[in-house]
Amino acid sequence: MKRQVAAAKANLASVVETVYKYSPYQQVSRFDWPDSSKAKGSDKTFVQCHMANDGSWQWTKGDDDWSAYRLDEAIAAAKNTPGTAALLWQEGEKCVEIARTHQIASCTFQGSNWSEAQIKRILTQVKTELTMAVMVFLYDPDPTGTKKAETFQKCCIDVGLPYVLINPKILCDNLPHDASDIEQILAQMEVPEFIRKLEEQIHAAVDGQAEFDQRIEEANDFWRTPQTTSSR
C-alpha cells in the first residue's frame, strides 16, 4: 500500500481504502486521496488481492479467472424485470455501489479485465443466462471511457448480444467534466428521472433495431419471392 500511495505522492493520512468483494477469495482494494489537479478533485489506485491456499491474502490477482463485479445480482434483477431484459454495465465498482444504494442493479469488469478476451469470456457466460438481453453500457465520456465503449461494442457484436452505448451527457447536459458518471448524474437529477431517461435510451435503441431488422426481413422476403417479368 505504501508503495502505491508514495508513487502517487499522497499523504497517507488522507488515503481512504474501500474493499470490493468479487468472490470469497478475490477482492479489490481501492485507495482514494485528494488531488486538486484532477477533474474530480481526487485520485485513486487499485490493488487486486486473492486468497492463497493457506488462507492468507496475497496482493496479486492470482491465477483464477475473475467474474464481473456484482454480475450474479445484475443477472437476477434482469430476469425478474418484465418486458425487455437489460443488463446495465458501468465503469468501476464505485459506480455499481452508488447504483445499488438506489436499488439499481448493475455490474462492471474488473480493472484488468477490460480486454476483448476477458469481456467476451464474461459476455458469453451472460448469454447462457440471458439469451437475448440488451447489454447497456453507461460509459464515462472521456477518451478512456470512449475506448472502453468501442471495445464493449465489438465484443457484444462478436458474442451476438444486442447492446446500447449511453453517453451520460445525453442523460444530463449539465455534467461538470468529461469523467462524469452516475455519481455526477445523480447530483443533477432525482433517481426516478435518471431511470426514466435511461429507459428512454434503451427503448429507443431497441425499437430502432427492431424496425431495422424488420426492413431487412422484408427486403429478404422480396428477393426470395419469384418476381414476375414481362416479355414483349
XYZ file of N, CA and C in Angstrom:
696
model
N 0.833 -1.199 0.000
C 0.000 0.000 0.000
C 0.873 1.256 0.000
N 1.920 1.289 0.857
C 2.762 2.473 0.936
C 3.430 2.765 -0.397
N 3.833 1.696 -1.102
C 4.469 1.896 -2.396
C 3.500 2.505 -3.389
N 2.243 2.019 -3.373
C 1.222 2.542 -4.269
C 0.970 4.022 -3.991
N 0.822 4.367 -2.733
C 0.495 5.738 -2.374
C 1.682 6.665 -2.590
N 2.875 6.179 -2.257
C 4.062 7.003 -2.439
C 4.250 7.352 -3.900
N 3.932 6.408 -4.763
C 4.056 6.660 -6.196
C 3.136 7.783 -6.624
N 2.016 7.923 -5.944
C 1.058 8.979 -6.259
C 1.319 10.248 -5.465
N 2.368 10.240 -4.635
C 2.753 11.396 -3.824
C 1.589 11.852 -2.931
N 0.909 10.913 -2.329
C -0.238 11.240 -1.487
C 0.158 11.221 -0.029
N -0.633 11.908 0.780
C -0.452 11.880 2.223
C -1.193 10.670 2.768
N -0.477 9.762 3.430
C -1.094 8.530 3.917
C -2.296 8.797 4.817
N -2.246 9.884 5.557
C -3.339 10.186 6.483
C -4.637 10.490 5.754
N -4.565 10.882 4.480
C -5.759 11.258 3.727
C -6.278 10.133 2.837
N -5.593 9.006 2.842
C -5.977 7.900 1.979
C -7.155 7.126 2.576
N -8.144 6.835 1.734
C -9.310 6.043 2.145
C -9.313 4.744 1.351
N -9.391 3.627 2.058
C -9.433 2.323 1.402
C -10.871 1.799 1.371
N -11.288 1.307 0.203
C -12.582 0.655 0.042
C -12.339 -0.725 -0.552
N -12.928 -1.749 0.042
C -12.729 -3.120 -0.416
C -13.980 -3.599 -1.161
N -13.773 -4.140 -2.354
C -14.861 -4.680 -3.168
C -14.669 -6.189 -3.312
N -15.627 -6.957 -2.831
C -15.548 -8.409 -2.863
C -16.082 -8.952 -4.193
N -15.242 -9.667 -4.904
C -15.657 -10.316 -6.147
C -16.086 -11.752 -5.895
N -15.481 -12.363 -4.921
C -15.812 -13.733 -4.534
C -15.246 -13.918 -3.125
N -15.520 -15.050 -2.490
C -14.955 -15.264 -1.144
C -13.434 -15.242 -1.113
N -12.803 -15.429 -2.274
C -11.341 -15.496 -2.305
C -10.726 -14.486 -3.275
N -11.514 -13.516 -3.742
C -10.993 -12.485 -4.642
C -11.586 -11.130 -4.251
N -10.764 -10.115 -4.182
C -11.260 -8.788 -3.843
C -10.323 -7.718 -4.389
N -10.856 -6.511 -4.480
C -10.088 -5.365 -4.939
C -10.106 -4.305 -3.853
N -8.941 -3.760 -3.538
C -8.846 -2.625 -2.630
C -8.645 -1.359 -3.457
N -9.513 -0.396 -3.220
C -9.410 0.901 -3.892
C -8.910 1.934 -2.877
N -7.883 2.694 -3.270
C -7.335 3.738 -2.409
C -7.595 5.099 -3.052
N -8.281 5.979 -2.335
C -8.583 7.329 -2.811
C -7.889 8.367 -1.940
N -7.476 9.479 -2.568
C -6.896 10.590 -1.818
C -7.164 11.894 -2.570
N -7.195 13.011 -1.854
C -7.441 14.307 -2.502
C -6.321 14.657 -3.477
N -6.718 15.218 -4.626
C -5.740 15.687 -5.605
C -6.412 16.792 -6.414
N -6.067 18.022 -6.123
C -6.717 19.167 -6.764
C -6.383 19.292 -8.242
N -5.376 18.564 -8.706
C -5.001 18.642 -10.119
C -5.915 17.797 -10.998
N -6.747 16.941 -10.388
C -7.643 16.067 -11.127
C -9.021 16.708 -11.262
N -9.721 16.328 -12.342
C -11.037 16.908 -12.619
C -12.022 16.667 -11.484
N -11.941 15.494 -10.875
C -12.859 15.158 -9.799
C -12.355 15.594 -8.430
N -11.165 16.197 -8.387
C -10.613 16.661 -7.123
C -9.963 15.568 -6.298
N -9.774 14.404 -6.891
C -9.158 13.289 -6.175
C -8.506 12.349 -7.172
N -7.666 11.471 -6.657
C -7.051 10.443 -7.494
C -7.232 9.102 -6.786
N -6.880 8.044 -7.492
C -7.138 6.703 -6.934
C -6.176 5.698 -7.542
N -6.057 4.559 -6.868
C -5.348 3.406 -7.410
C -6.019 2.158 -6.877
N -5.814 1.049 -7.562
C -6.461 -0.211 -7.191
C -5.411 -1.301 -7.022
N -5.682 -2.215 -6.104
C -4.818 -3.381 -5.912
C -5.693 -4.626 -5.851
N -5.386 -5.592 -6.709
C -6.124 -6.860 -6.702
C -5.552 -7.784 -5.638
N -6.428 -8.547 -5.016
C -5.991 -9.487 -3.975
C -6.668 -10.838 -4.183
N -5.971 -11.884 -3.805
C -6.592 -13.207 -3.838
C -6.154 -13.980 -2.591
N -6.956 -14.950 -2.231
C -6.640 -15.767 -1.060
C -5.807 -16.974 -1.486
N -4.674 -17.136 -0.839
C -3.798 -18.263 -1.141
C -4.337 -19.538 -0.500
N -3.721 -20.658 -0.831
C -4.170 -21.950 -0.299
C -4.099 -22.016 1.228
N -3.189 -21.233 1.821
C -3.052 -21.266 3.278
C -4.017 -20.300 3.978
N -4.889 -19.650 3.178
C -5.877 -18.754 3.762
C -5.414 -17.320 3.913
N -4.180 -17.029 3.544
C -3.672 -15.653 3.649
C -4.015 -14.868 2.383
N -4.195 -13.554 2.556
C -4.478 -12.693 1.413
C -3.173 -12.241 0.764
N -3.101 -12.429 -0.558
C -1.937 -12.032 -1.341
C -2.312 -10.837 -2.224
N -1.422 -9.851 -2.308
C -1.724 -8.634 -3.050
C -1.406 -8.805 -4.534
N -1.975 -9.841 -5.111
C -1.864 -10.102 -6.548
C -3.193 -10.655 -7.038
N -3.390 -10.668 -8.357
C -4.648 -11.128 -8.938
C -4.841 -12.630 -8.782
N -3.764 -13.391 -8.794
C -3.867 -14.846 -8.737
C -4.070 -15.440 -10.112
N -4.181 -16.752 -10.162
C -4.271 -17.454 -11.443
C -5.704 -17.715 -11.910
N -6.680 -17.649 -11.030
C -8.066 -17.951 -11.404
C -8.712 -16.784 -12.147
N -9.678 -17.108 -13.013
C -10.450 -16.075 -13.695
C -11.298 -15.302 -12.689
N -11.546 -14.050 -13.001
C -12.429 -13.214 -12.198
C -13.735 -13.000 -12.953
N -14.827 -13.026 -12.239
C -16.102 -12.682 -12.851
C -16.243 -11.168 -12.862
N -17.335 -10.658 -13.426
C -17.622 -9.230 -13.342
C -18.176 -8.916 -11.950
N -17.970 -7.707 -11.507
C -18.410 -7.301 -10.175
C -19.935 -7.201 -10.119
N -20.548 -7.896 -9.145
C -21.996 -7.927 -8.910
C -22.777 -8.494 -10.101
N -22.131 -9.329 -10.911
C -22.777 -9.868 -12.105
C -23.981 -10.745 -11.748
N -23.831 -11.640 -10.782
C -24.941 -12.532 -10.414
C -26.163 -11.732 -9.981
N -25.931 -10.692 -9.234
C -27.018 -9.844 -8.752
C -27.716 -9.138 -9.917
N -26.934 -8.633 -10.854
C -27.499 -7.927 -12.000
C -28.286 -8.871 -12.905
N -27.783 -10.085 -13.099
C -28.492 -11.068 -13.919
C -29.824 -11.440 -13.272
N -29.809 -11.646 -11.957
C -31.046 -11.984 -11.243
C -32.076 -10.878 -11.386
N -31.640 -9.628 -11.302
C -32.554 -8.494 -11.451
C -33.110 -8.425 -12.867
N -32.255 -8.687 -13.862
C -32.700 -8.650 -15.255
C -33.745 -9.728 -15.526
N -33.552 -10.905 -14.940
C -34.504 -11.996 -15.136
C -35.871 -11.666 -14.535
N -35.890 -10.860 -13.503
C -37.139 -10.518 -12.825
C -37.775 -9.239 -13.346
N -37.178 -8.662 -14.399
C -37.705 -7.431 -14.969
C -38.671 -7.757 -16.098
N -39.927 -7.267 -16.038
C -40.876 -7.528 -17.119
C -40.460 -6.822 -18.404
N -40.850 -7.390 -19.521
C -40.502 -6.787 -20.807
C -39.091 -7.153 -21.224
N -38.463 -6.236 -21.949
C -37.115 -6.476 -22.457
C -36.103 -6.500 -21.314
N -35.385 -7.610 -21.195
C -34.365 -7.714 -20.153
C -33.150 -6.873 -20.548
N -32.612 -6.151 -19.592
C -31.441 -5.319 -19.852
C -30.446 -5.483 -18.712
N -29.182 -5.488 -19.067
C -28.110 -5.600 -18.080
C -27.291 -4.324 -18.145
N -27.264 -3.583 -17.045
C -26.560 -2.304 -17.009
C -25.105 -2.506 -16.601
N -24.215 -1.999 -17.450
C -22.776 -2.039 -17.175
C -22.277 -0.622 -16.926
N -21.339 -0.483 -15.980
C -20.752 0.811 -15.683
C -19.230 0.682 -15.596
N -18.578 1.817 -15.406
C -17.124 1.818 -15.257
C -16.767 1.927 -13.780
N -16.410 0.829 -13.183
C -15.909 0.874 -11.822
C -16.876 0.418 -10.757
N -16.301 -0.202 -9.736
C -17.097 -0.736 -8.635
C -17.843 0.360 -7.869
N -17.226 1.531 -7.744
C -17.878 2.624 -7.019
C -19.206 2.990 -7.667
N -19.226 3.041 -8.994
C -20.466 3.366 -9.712
C -21.526 2.297 -9.470
N -21.111 1.047 -9.462
C -22.047 -0.052 -9.203
C -22.655 0.088 -7.812
N -21.830 0.413 -6.842
C -22.321 0.546 -5.469
C -23.227 1.763 -5.302
N -22.930 2.847 -5.997
C -23.822 4.014 -5.958
C -25.192 3.635 -6.497
N -25.207 2.901 -7.602
C -26.481 2.454 -8.179
C -27.232 1.541 -7.217
N -26.504 0.667 -6.538
C -27.134 -0.282 -5.607
C -27.842 0.438 -4.459
N -27.289 1.564 -4.024
C -27.925 2.299 -2.922
C -29.291 2.833 -3.336
N -29.530 2.882 -4.644
C -30.820 3.356 -5.153
C -31.620 2.216 -5.797
N -31.268 0.965 -5.410
C -31.964 -0.227 -5.899
C -31.869 -0.378 -7.416
N -30.744 0.034 -7.975
C -30.480 -0.154 -9.408
C -29.358 -1.172 -9.542
N -29.650 -2.308 -10.124
C -28.644 -3.358 -10.273
C -27.773 -3.085 -11.496
N -26.475 -3.268 -11.338
C -25.552 -3.101 -12.456
C -24.289 -3.894 -12.156
N -23.354 -3.870 -13.082
C -22.111 -4.621 -12.909
C -20.993 -3.910 -13.658
N -19.768 -4.368 -13.419
C -18.615 -3.783 -14.100
C -17.529 -4.835 -14.229
N -16.642 -4.628 -15.158
C -15.494 -5.518 -15.316
C -14.386 -5.086 -14.366
N -13.660 -6.052 -13.853
C -12.513 -5.756 -13.008
C -11.469 -5.020 -13.847
N -10.692 -4.157 -13.192
C -9.787 -3.266 -13.903
C -8.980 -3.879 -15.029
N -8.364 -5.036 -14.798
C -7.526 -5.650 -15.831
C -8.336 -6.533 -16.778
N -9.644 -6.574 -16.587
C -10.495 -7.418 -17.435
C -11.197 -6.644 -18.548
N -10.725 -5.428 -18.847
C -11.324 -4.652 -19.931
C -10.653 -4.976 -21.272
N -10.179 -6.188 -21.426
C -9.615 -6.629 -22.701
C -10.688 -7.378 -23.474
N -10.533 -7.464 -24.780
C -11.528 -8.161 -25.597
C -11.713 -9.600 -25.125
N -10.609 -10.276 -24.846
C -10.694 -11.684 -24.459
C -11.504 -11.861 -23.183
N -11.257 -11.021 -22.190
C -11.953 -11.161 -20.914
C -13.418 -10.718 -21.022
N -13.665 -9.638 -21.765
C -15.046 -9.180 -21.936
C -15.865 -10.238 -22.669
N -15.299 -10.812 -23.715
C -16.009 -11.858 -24.461
C -16.268 -13.075 -23.577
N -15.297 -13.431 -22.761
C -15.485 -14.576 -21.867
C -16.678 -14.360 -20.948
N -16.766 -13.183 -20.368
C -17.847 -12.902 -19.434
C -19.176 -12.719 -20.157
N -19.174 -12.058 -21.304
C -20.418 -11.878 -22.067
C -20.962 -13.216 -22.560
N -20.067 -14.130 -22.873
C -20.511 -15.471 -23.277
C -21.232 -16.156 -22.119
N -20.727 -15.964 -20.903
C -21.404 -16.502 -19.726
C -22.773 -15.851 -19.550
N -22.821 -14.544 -19.773
C -24.094 -13.821 -19.653
C -25.109 -14.364 -20.644
N -24.671 -14.642 -21.860
C -25.585 -15.103 -22.908
C -26.230 -16.434 -22.556
N -25.530 -17.268 -21.808
C -26.122 -18.544 -21.396
C -27.232 -18.327 -20.372
N -27.187 -17.223 -19.653
C -28.191 -16.907 -18.641
C -29.318 -16.049 -19.207
N -28.942 -15.102 -20.062
C -29.898 -14.148 -20.635
C -29.713 -14.156 -22.151
N -30.448 -15.008 -22.815
C -30.207 -15.276 -24.237
C -30.230 -14.023 -25.106
N -31.259 -13.182 -24.922
C -31.379 -12.005 -25.780
C -31.495 -10.714 -24.989
N -30.907 -10.664 -23.832
C -30.938 -9.433 -23.039
C -30.098 -8.348 -23.716
N -30.490 -7.118 -23.516
C -29.756 -5.988 -24.067
C -28.651 -5.581 -23.093
N -27.435 -5.488 -23.599
C -26.319 -5.016 -22.791
C -26.282 -3.492 -22.872
N -26.431 -2.839 -21.737
C -26.479 -1.372 -21.683
C -25.216 -0.871 -20.986
N -24.416 -0.099 -21.692
C -23.164 0.405 -21.125
C -23.251 1.911 -20.938
N -23.296 2.351 -19.677
C -23.234 3.773 -19.341
C -21.761 4.106 -19.118
N -21.130 4.624 -20.146
C -19.677 4.805 -20.103
C -19.294 6.246 -19.766
N -18.083 6.409 -19.268
C -17.572 7.745 -18.987
C -17.244 8.439 -20.316
N -17.682 9.682 -20.503
C -17.479 10.352 -21.795
C -16.101 10.988 -21.957
N -15.066 10.301 -21.477
C -13.696 10.768 -21.686
C -13.006 9.810 -22.645
N -11.792 10.100 -23.099
C -11.131 9.219 -24.081
C -11.040 7.767 -23.620
N -10.728 7.537 -22.340
C -10.637 6.166 -21.835
C -11.988 5.479 -21.883
N -13.019 6.186 -21.451
C -14.358 5.611 -21.460
C -14.853 5.334 -22.871
N -14.553 6.238 -23.792
C -14.962 6.048 -25.185
C -14.283 4.824 -25.785
N -13.009 4.636 -25.454
C -12.280 3.456 -25.937
C -12.888 2.183 -25.362
N -13.262 2.207 -24.091
C -13.905 1.044 -23.482
C -15.251 0.759 -24.159
N -15.972 1.812 -24.496
C -17.266 1.642 -25.165
C -17.090 0.980 -26.526
N -16.055 1.378 -27.246
C -15.781 0.778 -28.559
C -15.444 -0.705 -28.416
N -14.630 -1.033 -27.409
C -14.275 -2.430 -27.171
C -15.495 -3.234 -26.759
N -16.312 -2.664 -25.882
C -17.530 -3.333 -25.418
C -18.468 -3.589 -26.599
N -18.632 -2.616 -27.452
C -19.484 -2.758 -28.630
C -19.015 -3.911 -29.519
N -17.723 -3.946 -29.803
C -17.174 -5.002 -30.657
C -17.400 -6.379 -30.033
N -17.205 -6.481 -28.726
C -17.372 -7.770 -28.049
C -18.825 -8.230 -28.078
N -19.758 -7.301 -27.883
C -21.180 -7.655 -27.951
C -21.537 -8.183 -29.337
N -21.019 -7.533 -30.365
C -21.281 -7.967 -31.738
C -20.714 -9.362 -31.965
N -19.479 -9.579 -31.535
C -18.827 -10.869 -31.743
C -19.539 -11.997 -30.989
N -20.020 -11.693 -29.774
C -20.690 -12.708 -28.960
C -22.134 -12.921 -29.426
N -22.714 -11.877 -30.033
C -24.086 -11.980 -30.514
C -25.122 -11.500 -29.519
N -24.783 -10.431 -28.794
C -25.716 -9.841 -27.840
C -26.064 -8.423 -28.271
N -27.334 -8.048 -28.225
C -27.703 -6.656 -28.530
C -27.138 -5.722 -27.471
N -26.867 -4.504 -27.865
C -26.211 -3.583 -26.940
C -26.714 -2.153 -27.164
N -26.530 -1.336 -26.141
C -26.807 0.096 -26.211
C -25.666 0.805 -25.488
N -25.029 1.749 -26.160
C -24.000 2.572 -25.541
C -24.620 3.912 -25.186
N -24.527 4.293 -23.915
C -25.164 5.531 -23.468
C -24.121 6.494 -22.914
N -24.023 7.633 -23.549
C -23.164 8.704 -23.077
C -23.911 9.473 -21.990
N -23.335 9.624 -20.798
C -24.029 10.342 -19.724
C -24.494 11.741 -20.110
N -23.795 12.361 -21.071
C -24.170 13.711 -21.493
C -25.518 13.736 -22.200
N -25.954 12.581 -22.710
C -27.285 12.505 -23.312
C -28.351 12.528 -22.223
N -28.036 11.923 -21.097
C -28.982 11.893 -19.981
C -28.995 13.222 -19.238
N -27.839 13.869 -19.167
C -27.721 15.117 -18.414
C -26.705 16.014 -19.119
N -27.158 17.149 -19.629
C -26.262 18.032 -20.387
C -25.558 19.049 -19.487
N -25.651 18.848 -18.179
C -25.065 19.801 -17.243
C -24.000 19.146 -16.364
N -23.314 18.169 -16.915
C -22.298 17.456 -16.138
C -21.038 18.299 -15.998
N -20.343 18.184 -14.870
C -19.217 19.084 -14.590
C -17.945 18.820 -15.385
N -17.716 17.574 -15.831
C -16.480 17.269 -16.546
C -16.640 15.997 -17.367
N -15.645 15.714 -18.209
C -15.722 14.583 -19.138
C -15.603 13.236 -18.459
N -15.164 13.208 -17.208
C -15.058 11.939 -16.484
C -16.309 11.673 -15.648
N -17.393 12.386 -15.933
C -18.616 12.257 -15.141
C -19.244 10.882 -15.310
N -19.854 10.407 -14.226
C -20.520 9.112 -14.243
C -21.812 9.217 -13.444
N -22.318 8.102 -12.963
C -23.602 8.105 -12.267
C -23.578 8.997 -11.020
N -22.421 9.135 -10.395
C -22.337 9.991 -9.209
C -22.675 11.436 -9.548
N -22.105 11.933 -10.647
C -22.368 13.305 -11.054
C -23.779 13.461 -11.644
N -24.260 12.413 -12.310
C -25.618 12.470 -12.871
C -26.646 12.624 -11.756
N -26.523 11.818 -10.709
C -27.499 11.852 -9.622
C -27.352 13.084 -8.742
N -26.277 13.822 -8.934
C -26.150 15.109 -8.247
C -26.949 16.180 -8.983
N -27.340 15.861 -10.230
C -28.059 16.820 -11.055
C -29.549 16.494 -11.196
N -29.932 15.271 -10.896
C -31.332 14.875 -11.067
C -31.713 13.808 -10.059
N -33.017 13.644 -9.872
C -33.524 12.628 -8.963
C -33.454 11.248 -9.621
N -33.435 10.215 -8.812
C -33.312 8.848 -9.313
C -34.422 8.476 -10.294
N -35.704 8.775 -10.005
C -36.764 8.414 -10.967
C -36.550 9.032 -12.350
N -36.056 10.269 -12.382
C -35.790 10.908 -13.674
C -34.638 10.214 -14.384
N -33.612 9.850 -13.630
C -32.481 9.124 -14.216
C -32.942 7.805 -14.829
N -33.752 7.058 -14.089
C -34.245 5.770 -14.581
C -35.104 5.972 -15.825
N -35.949 6.995 -15.791
C -36.820 7.260 -16.948
C -35.983 7.572 -18.188
N -34.975 8.414 -18.048
C -34.141 8.774 -19.192
C -33.324 7.584 -19.679
N -32.864 6.775 -18.740
C -32.113 5.577 -19.109
C -33.005 4.633 -19.910
N -34.222 4.416 -19.446
C -35.159 3.534 -20.140
C -35.530 4.083 -21.513
N -35.644 5.397 -21.630
C -35.945 6.001 -22.929
C -34.854 5.682 -23.943
N -33.609 5.771 -23.525
C -32.487 5.473 -24.415
C -32.478 4.001 -24.805
N -32.783 3.142 -23.850
C -32.803 1.707 -24.127
C -33.917 1.373 -25.113
N -35.125 1.868 -24.843
C -36.267 1.558 -25.706
C -36.080 2.152 -27.103
N -35.515 3.351 -27.177
C -35.288 3.964 -28.483
C -34.331 3.124 -29.319
N -33.281 2.632 -28.674
C -32.303 1.804 -29.379
C -32.905 0.464 -29.791
N -33.644 -0.160 -28.868
C -34.248 -1.462 -29.152
C -35.301 -1.335 -30.249
N -36.154 -0.314 -30.154
C -37.198 -0.114 -31.166
C -36.584 0.200 -32.521
N -35.507 1.001 -32.510
C -34.841 1.327 -33.762
C -34.229 0.098 -34.410
N -33.627 -0.778 -33.593
C -33.044 -2.006 -34.121
C -34.121 -2.936 -34.637
N -35.263 -3.010 -33.937
C -36.366 -3.878 -34.371
C -36.903 -3.413 -35.720
N -37.025 -2.082 -35.887
C -37.510 -1.540 -37.159
C -36.519 -1.849 -38.278
N -35.227 -1.716 -37.972
C -34.192 -2.011 -38.969
C -34.233 -3.483 -39.362
N -34.348 -4.372 -38.369
C -34.401 -5.808 -38.638
C -35.625 -6.157 -39.484
N -36.758 -5.481 -39.195
C -37.973 -5.740 -39.957
C -37.793 -5.347 -41.421
N -37.156 -4.230 -41.658
C -36.917 -3.782 -43.034
C -36.006 -4.759 -43.766
N -34.993 -5.261 -43.074
C -34.096 -6.244 -43.695
C -34.856 -7.514 -44.040
N -35.717 -7.960 -43.118
C -36.501 -9.168 -43.350
C -37.443 -8.974 -44.532
N -38.070 -7.810 -44.617
C -38.973 -7.530 -45.739
C -38.208 -7.516 -47.056
N -37.014 -6.957 -47.025
C -36.199 -6.936 -48.239
C -35.800 -8.351 -48.638
N -35.438 -9.174 -47.658
C -35.080 -10.564 -47.942
C -36.268 -11.336 -48.504
N -37.461 -11.091 -47.941
C -38.673 -11.745 -48.440
C -38.920 -11.371 -49.893
N -38.683 -10.100 -50.212
C -38.898 -9.637 -51.590
C -38.000 -10.391 -52.565
N -36.734 -10.524 -52.194
C -35.801 -11.173 -53.097
C -35.964 -12.682 -53.102
N -36.568 -13.248 -52.059
C -36.821 -14.683 -52.050
C -38.059 -15.043 -52.871
N -38.959 -14.057 -53.070
C -40.211 -14.305 -53.805
C -39.937 -14.234 -55.298
N -40.348 -15.269 -56.052
C -40.148 -15.218 -57.513
C -40.815 -13.983 -58.093
N -40.083 -13.221 -58.872
C -40.617 -11.992 -59.452
C -41.144 -12.268 -60.853
N -42.284 -11.661 -61.152
C -42.897 -11.803 -62.491
C -42.265 -10.816 -63.431
N -41.753 -11.326 -64.518
C -41.144 -10.416 -65.517
C -42.009 -10.392 -66.753
N -42.083 -9.264 -67.367
C -42.911 -9.114 -68.577
C -42.062 -9.377 -69.797
N -42.695 -9.913 -70.835
C -41.976 -10.174 -72.097
C -42.673 -9.429 -73.216
N -41.944 -9.026 -74.137
C -42.507 -8.293 -75.284
C -42.586 -9.222 -76.489
